[in-house]
Every structure is written in structure tokens, then in C-alpha cells.
Amino acid sequence: MKVAVVGATGLVGTVMLKVLEERNFPLTELIPVASEKSVGKEITFKGKKFPIVSMDTAISMKPDIALFSAGGNTSLEHAPRFKEAGTTVIDNSSAWRMDPAIKLIVPEVNAHELSIDNKIIANPNCSTIQMVVVLKPLHDKYKIKRVVVSTYQSVTGTGVKAVEQLMNERKGVDGPKAYPYEIDLNVLPHIDVFTENGYTKEEMKMVKETNKIMSDDNIKVTATTVRIPVMGGHSESVNIEFENDFDLAEVRSILEKAPGVIVVDDVANLKYPMPKDAHEKDEVFVGRIRRDESAPKALNLWIVADNLRKGAATNAVQIAEYLIQKELV
């Protein structure tokens, strides 16, 4: 089992390597791939050194699986080349997500859609992944009509430059800027670029990706995505309106049994999910479970997950694990 990690030196690529190691992924050969300036440098995996290779070299090595986290343009250019070499690509960029020919996969929700013919598989947006893991079991039971979500997203979702900006501002140091404004002691209601309808691309990703992953265009979604000066995880306030009424105890029971979900909901003892608790964890945490008293058949939830892990690297590795388990590679 030869596995390439494309973008191995980036924030998500580094976490992919960590997750592969932690989960004891059954690879026999690791092929780290990065930009030309990194070729020849070494990364350490399971105590061994591996040289970083170029894209062309990696393709010539014909890996079984390529985990991509190197940006949309890189993916559009090179994922088809890996596919031609017989490799199954799991891509973390937005490049392929809304392509009708490409599966958009969250293993707990829709891994069953995958077949041996799916040679490019898209990993959804981080904020969408953690939300649909919670939505799916509730939709199966009560049928969701509408979702209103506001996100509180970590600077790690932007990348290394954003983390540096936050830490520089905290130290009073001037440096490169990832955002148009200060992020420390501030909140930016702006993630990705604005589109003609006044929403950002991040907000529209959450709308369209939710419908695609859940295989249901009747679920209405509206989103406001917000960047906050936090590292370690994304948080979401989610309001869900159902077709059918629900019992709160049953909702908790469903979520407690849901794969990949941990319920942290004990307000009497001030227990609720926070990014610090989700940091470096693979699960999605849900709490503040309560009825929306302003609308019938509506529920409020608070959802938190590590955006670099379940929101990116772990989800991709879980897809790869599923492919191996079902003998699709």
C-alpha cells in the first residue's frame, strides 16, 4: 500500500502524516510530495526519514492512494495525472467538491456511495464536515427542513500565515498579514471572498455541500461564517427545524450513539464543547442541546471540532481507511 501525501509540509499535510501514524494506517511506502523548493528535504514518519519528492516523481511511483492538501489549482492540474497512473486521489481542496461526477464524502454520512470507479474523491469544507456528522442521524429520524448556522472559525483554517499574524499581534510585532484587519481581540464576519449575493464563498460552500453530502436538496441552509482569534478548532451555533417533532432525551440518545460524535452537555456543571477540548481530537463534539422555544419542531445545538483533523486530515484518512476496508483500492 503506497500512499502519497501531496502538500506534506503544509498545515494540513503535516496533520495528515500525524493522523496516518497515530491510526497505524496500513501503508508499506510513504511518498511525501511538496513544492520544488522542498524537494530533497526530509520528513520524519514513524521514526524514519523520508525524502520529499516532486509531483512528477510521485506520479511515476504509482501510489495506490494520494492524499492531496496543496490548494485547488494544484489539485486541478495534478489529480487527473495521478488518476491516469491508477492512483485514487482524496482531495482536501475545494476544486472538485461541487463537480457532479465527483463524490463528496464524510465517512459517517455517505461513504456507502463510494465505488472502485471513484478515482478522485473530494473532502468537504471543514465547517461542513463537523455539521453534517451531527445532522445525519437527526435527519434520518426527524427529517430536517431548514438549518441556520453561524460559525466561529479558528485562524488555523486560513493557514500558517494567519497563525503568525495572530501571534505577532499578540506580541505587538508587525509582520505579514493574512487578513485585511487585525484578528487578535477582534472578530471578522468574512471568510473567503464575497459573492454577488452578499454571502461569502465559505457560506455558500456550507449550503451547497450540505445538500450534496446529505443527498437532499430540500434541506434549506443559511450560513454566516466568522473568523475568531482562536487556534485549535471551529465552533458552530446550529438551529435545526424538523418536519417531525422530537423528544429532547431521544435527541441526546441518538447523538450519543452516532458514529464520530461525543455529547458534552451538562450545563448544571458548566460542561459544553470548546475548541480547547476538541484540539487534536478526531471526534465531533456537541452540546447546548435545547429546544428552540421560538419555533415548533426546532432545535439548537453547539458543535465543535478540530478543523485540521476531522475538518480535514482525519476525514481524508478515514476515507482512505474505508477504501481499503471495502477493497476499493
CSV table of N, CA and C in Angstrom, one decimal, residues 104-111 123-140 144 147 149 205-216 219 221 236 238 240 254-255 258-261 284 286 301 303-305 310-311 315:
chain,number,residue,atom,x,y,z
A,104,LEU,N,-18.5,13.6,-2.8
A,104,LEU,CA,-18.1,14.5,-1.7
A,104,LEU,C,-18.4,13.7,-0.4
A,105,ILE,N,-17.4,13.3,0.3
A,105,ILE,CA,-17.6,12.2,1.3
A,105,ILE,C,-17.2,12.6,2.7
A,106,VAL,N,-18.1,12.3,3.6
A,106,VAL,CA,-17.9,12.3,5.1
A,106,VAL,C,-18.2,10.8,5.5
A,107,PRO,N,-17.2,10.0,5.9
A,107,PRO,CA,-17.5,8.6,6.1
A,107,PRO,C,-18.7,8.2,6.9
A,108,GLU,N,-18.9,9.0,8.0
A,108,GLU,CA,-20.0,8.7,8.9
A,108,GLU,C,-21.4,8.9,8.2
A,109,VAL,N,-21.4,9.7,7.1
A,109,VAL,CA,-22.6,10.1,6.5
A,109,VAL,C,-22.9,9.3,5.2
A,110,ASN,N,-21.9,9.3,4.3
A,110,ASN,CA,-22.2,8.8,2.9
A,110,ASN,C,-21.1,8.0,2.3
A,111,ALA,N,-20.2,7.3,3.1
A,111,ALA,CA,-19.1,6.5,2.5
A,111,ALA,C,-19.7,5.4,1.6
A,123,ASN,N,-12.9,15.8,-0.3
A,123,ASN,CA,-13.1,16.0,1.1
A,123,ASN,C,-13.8,17.3,1.3
A,124,PRO,N,-14.9,17.4,2.0
A,124,PRO,CA,-15.7,18.6,2.1
A,124,PRO,C,-14.9,19.7,2.9
A,125,ASN,N,-15.6,20.9,2.9
A,125,ASN,CA,-15.1,22.0,3.7
A,125,ASN,C,-15.2,21.6,5.2
A,126,CYS,N,-14.2,22.1,6.0
A,126,CYS,CA,-14.1,21.8,7.4
A,126,CYS,C,-15.4,22.1,8.2
A,127,SER,N,-15.9,23.2,8.0
A,127,SER,CA,-17.1,23.6,8.8
A,127,SER,C,-18.3,22.8,8.4
A,128,THR,N,-18.4,22.3,7.1
A,128,THR,CA,-19.5,21.5,6.7
A,128,THR,C,-19.4,20.1,7.3
A,129,ILE,N,-18.1,19.5,7.3
A,129,ILE,CA,-17.9,18.2,7.8
A,129,ILE,C,-18.5,18.0,9.2
A,130,GLN,N,-18.1,18.9,10.2
A,130,GLN,CA,-18.5,18.7,11.5
A,130,GLN,C,-20.0,18.9,11.7
A,131,MET,N,-20.6,19.7,10.9
A,131,MET,CA,-22.1,19.9,11.0
A,131,MET,C,-22.8,18.7,10.5
A,132,VAL,N,-22.4,18.1,9.3
A,132,VAL,CA,-23.2,17.0,8.8
A,132,VAL,C,-23.1,15.7,9.6
A,133,VAL,N,-22.0,15.6,10.3
A,133,VAL,CA,-21.8,14.4,11.1
A,133,VAL,C,-22.9,14.4,12.2
A,134,VAL,N,-23.3,15.6,12.7
A,134,VAL,CA,-24.4,15.7,13.7
A,134,VAL,C,-25.7,15.7,13.0
A,135,LEU,N,-25.9,16.3,11.9
A,135,LEU,CA,-27.2,16.4,11.2
A,135,LEU,C,-27.7,15.1,10.7
A,136,LYS,N,-26.8,14.2,10.2
A,136,LYS,CA,-27.2,13.0,9.5
A,136,LYS,C,-28.1,12.1,10.4
A,137,PRO,N,-27.7,11.7,11.6
A,137,PRO,CA,-28.6,10.8,12.4
A,137,PRO,C,-29.9,11.5,12.8
A,138,LEU,N,-29.9,12.8,12.9
A,138,LEU,CA,-31.1,13.6,13.3
A,138,LEU,C,-32.0,13.7,12.0
A,139,HIS,N,-31.5,13.8,10.9
A,139,HIS,CA,-32.2,13.9,9.6
A,139,HIS,C,-32.9,12.5,9.4
A,140,ASP,N,-32.2,11.4,9.6
A,140,ASP,CA,-32.7,10.1,9.4
A,140,ASP,C,-34.0,9.9,10.3
A,144,ILE,N,-34.9,16.8,8.4
A,144,ILE,CA,-34.6,18.3,8.5
A,144,ILE,C,-35.2,19.1,7.4
A,147,VAL,N,-31.8,24.6,8.2
A,147,VAL,CA,-30.7,24.8,9.1
A,147,VAL,C,-30.2,26.2,9.0
A,149,VAL,N,-27.0,28.3,10.5
A,149,VAL,CA,-25.7,28.1,11.2
A,149,VAL,C,-24.8,29.4,11.2
A,205,LYS,N,-20.4,27.4,0.4
A,205,LYS,CA,-19.9,26.1,0.4
A,205,LYS,C,-20.8,25.3,1.4
A,206,MET,N,-21.0,25.8,2.6
A,206,MET,CA,-21.8,25.1,3.6
A,206,MET,C,-23.2,24.8,3.1
A,207,VAL,N,-23.8,25.7,2.3
A,207,VAL,CA,-25.1,25.5,1.8
A,207,VAL,C,-25.1,24.3,0.8
A,208,LYS,N,-24.3,24.5,-0.2
A,208,LYS,CA,-24.3,23.5,-1.4
A,208,LYS,C,-23.7,22.1,-0.9
A,209,GLU,N,-22.6,22.2,-0.1
A,209,GLU,CA,-22.0,20.9,0.3
A,209,GLU,C,-23.0,20.1,1.2
A,210,THR,N,-23.7,20.7,2.0
A,210,THR,CA,-24.6,20.0,2.9
A,210,THR,C,-25.7,19.3,2.1
A,211,ASN,N,-26.2,20.0,1.1
A,211,ASN,CA,-27.2,19.3,0.2
A,211,ASN,C,-26.6,18.1,-0.5
A,212,LYS,N,-25.4,18.3,-1.0
A,212,LYS,CA,-24.8,17.2,-1.8
A,212,LYS,C,-24.4,16.0,-0.9
A,213,ILE,N,-23.8,16.2,0.3
A,213,ILE,CA,-23.4,15.1,1.2
A,213,ILE,C,-24.6,14.4,1.7
A,214,MET,N,-25.7,15.2,2.0
A,214,MET,CA,-26.9,14.5,2.6
A,214,MET,C,-27.8,14.0,1.5
A,215,SER,N,-27.5,14.2,0.2
A,215,SER,CA,-28.3,13.8,-0.9
A,215,SER,C,-29.7,14.2,-0.8
A,216,ASP,N,-29.9,15.5,-0.4
A,216,ASP,CA,-31.2,16.1,-0.2
A,216,ASP,C,-31.2,17.6,-0.5
A,219,ILE,N,-33.3,20.3,1.9
A,219,ILE,CA,-32.8,20.9,3.2
A,219,ILE,C,-32.3,22.3,2.9
A,221,VAL,N,-30.5,25.6,3.8
A,221,VAL,CA,-29.4,26.0,4.7
A,221,VAL,C,-29.0,27.5,4.5
A,236,GLU,N,-19.7,26.0,16.1
A,236,GLU,CA,-20.8,26.4,15.3
A,236,GLU,C,-22.1,26.4,16.2
A,238,VAL,N,-25.9,26.1,15.7
A,238,VAL,CA,-26.7,25.5,14.7
A,238,VAL,C,-28.2,25.4,15.2
A,240,ILE,N,-31.8,24.0,14.0
A,240,ILE,CA,-32.4,23.0,13.0
A,240,ILE,C,-33.9,22.9,13.2
A,254,ILE,N,-29.8,9.6,20.5
A,254,ILE,CA,-29.4,9.4,19.1
A,254,ILE,C,-28.0,9.9,18.8
A,255,LEU,N,-27.7,11.1,19.4
A,255,LEU,CA,-26.3,11.7,19.2
A,255,LEU,C,-25.3,10.9,20.0
A,258,ALA,N,-24.3,8.1,17.8
A,258,ALA,CA,-23.9,8.5,16.4
A,258,ALA,C,-22.4,8.3,16.3
A,259,PRO,N,-22.0,7.7,15.2
A,259,PRO,CA,-20.5,7.5,15.0
A,259,PRO,C,-19.8,8.8,14.9
A,260,GLY,N,-18.7,8.9,15.6
A,260,GLY,CA,-17.8,10.1,15.5
A,260,GLY,C,-18.3,11.2,16.3
A,261,VAL,N,-19.3,11.1,17.1
A,261,VAL,CA,-19.9,12.2,17.9
A,261,VAL,C,-19.7,11.9,19.4
A,284,VAL,N,-16.3,14.8,16.7
A,284,VAL,CA,-17.1,16.0,16.7
A,284,VAL,C,-17.9,16.1,18.0
A,286,VAL,N,-20.7,17.8,20.6
A,286,VAL,CA,-21.9,18.6,20.5
A,286,VAL,C,-22.5,18.8,21.9
A,301,LEU,N,-28.2,23.7,18.8
A,301,LEU,CA,-27.1,22.9,19.1
A,301,LEU,C,-25.8,23.7,19.0
A,303,ILE,N,-21.8,22.9,18.1
A,303,ILE,CA,-20.9,21.9,17.6
A,303,ILE,C,-19.5,22.4,17.5
A,304,VAL,N,-18.6,21.5,17.9
A,304,VAL,CA,-17.1,21.9,17.9
A,304,VAL,C,-16.3,20.7,17.4
A,305,ALA,N,-15.3,21.0,16.6
A,305,ALA,CA,-14.4,20.0,16.1
A,305,ALA,C,-13.0,20.7,15.8
A,310,LYS,N,-10.6,16.3,12.1
A,310,LYS,CA,-11.9,15.9,11.5
A,310,LYS,C,-12.3,16.8,10.3
A,311,GLY,N,-12.0,18.1,10.5
A,311,GLY,CA,-12.3,19.0,9.4
A,311,GLY,C,-11.5,18.9,8.1
A,315,ASN,N,-10.6,13.2,8.3
A,315,ASN,CA,-11.7,12.8,7.3
A,315,ASN,C,-11.1,12.2,6.1
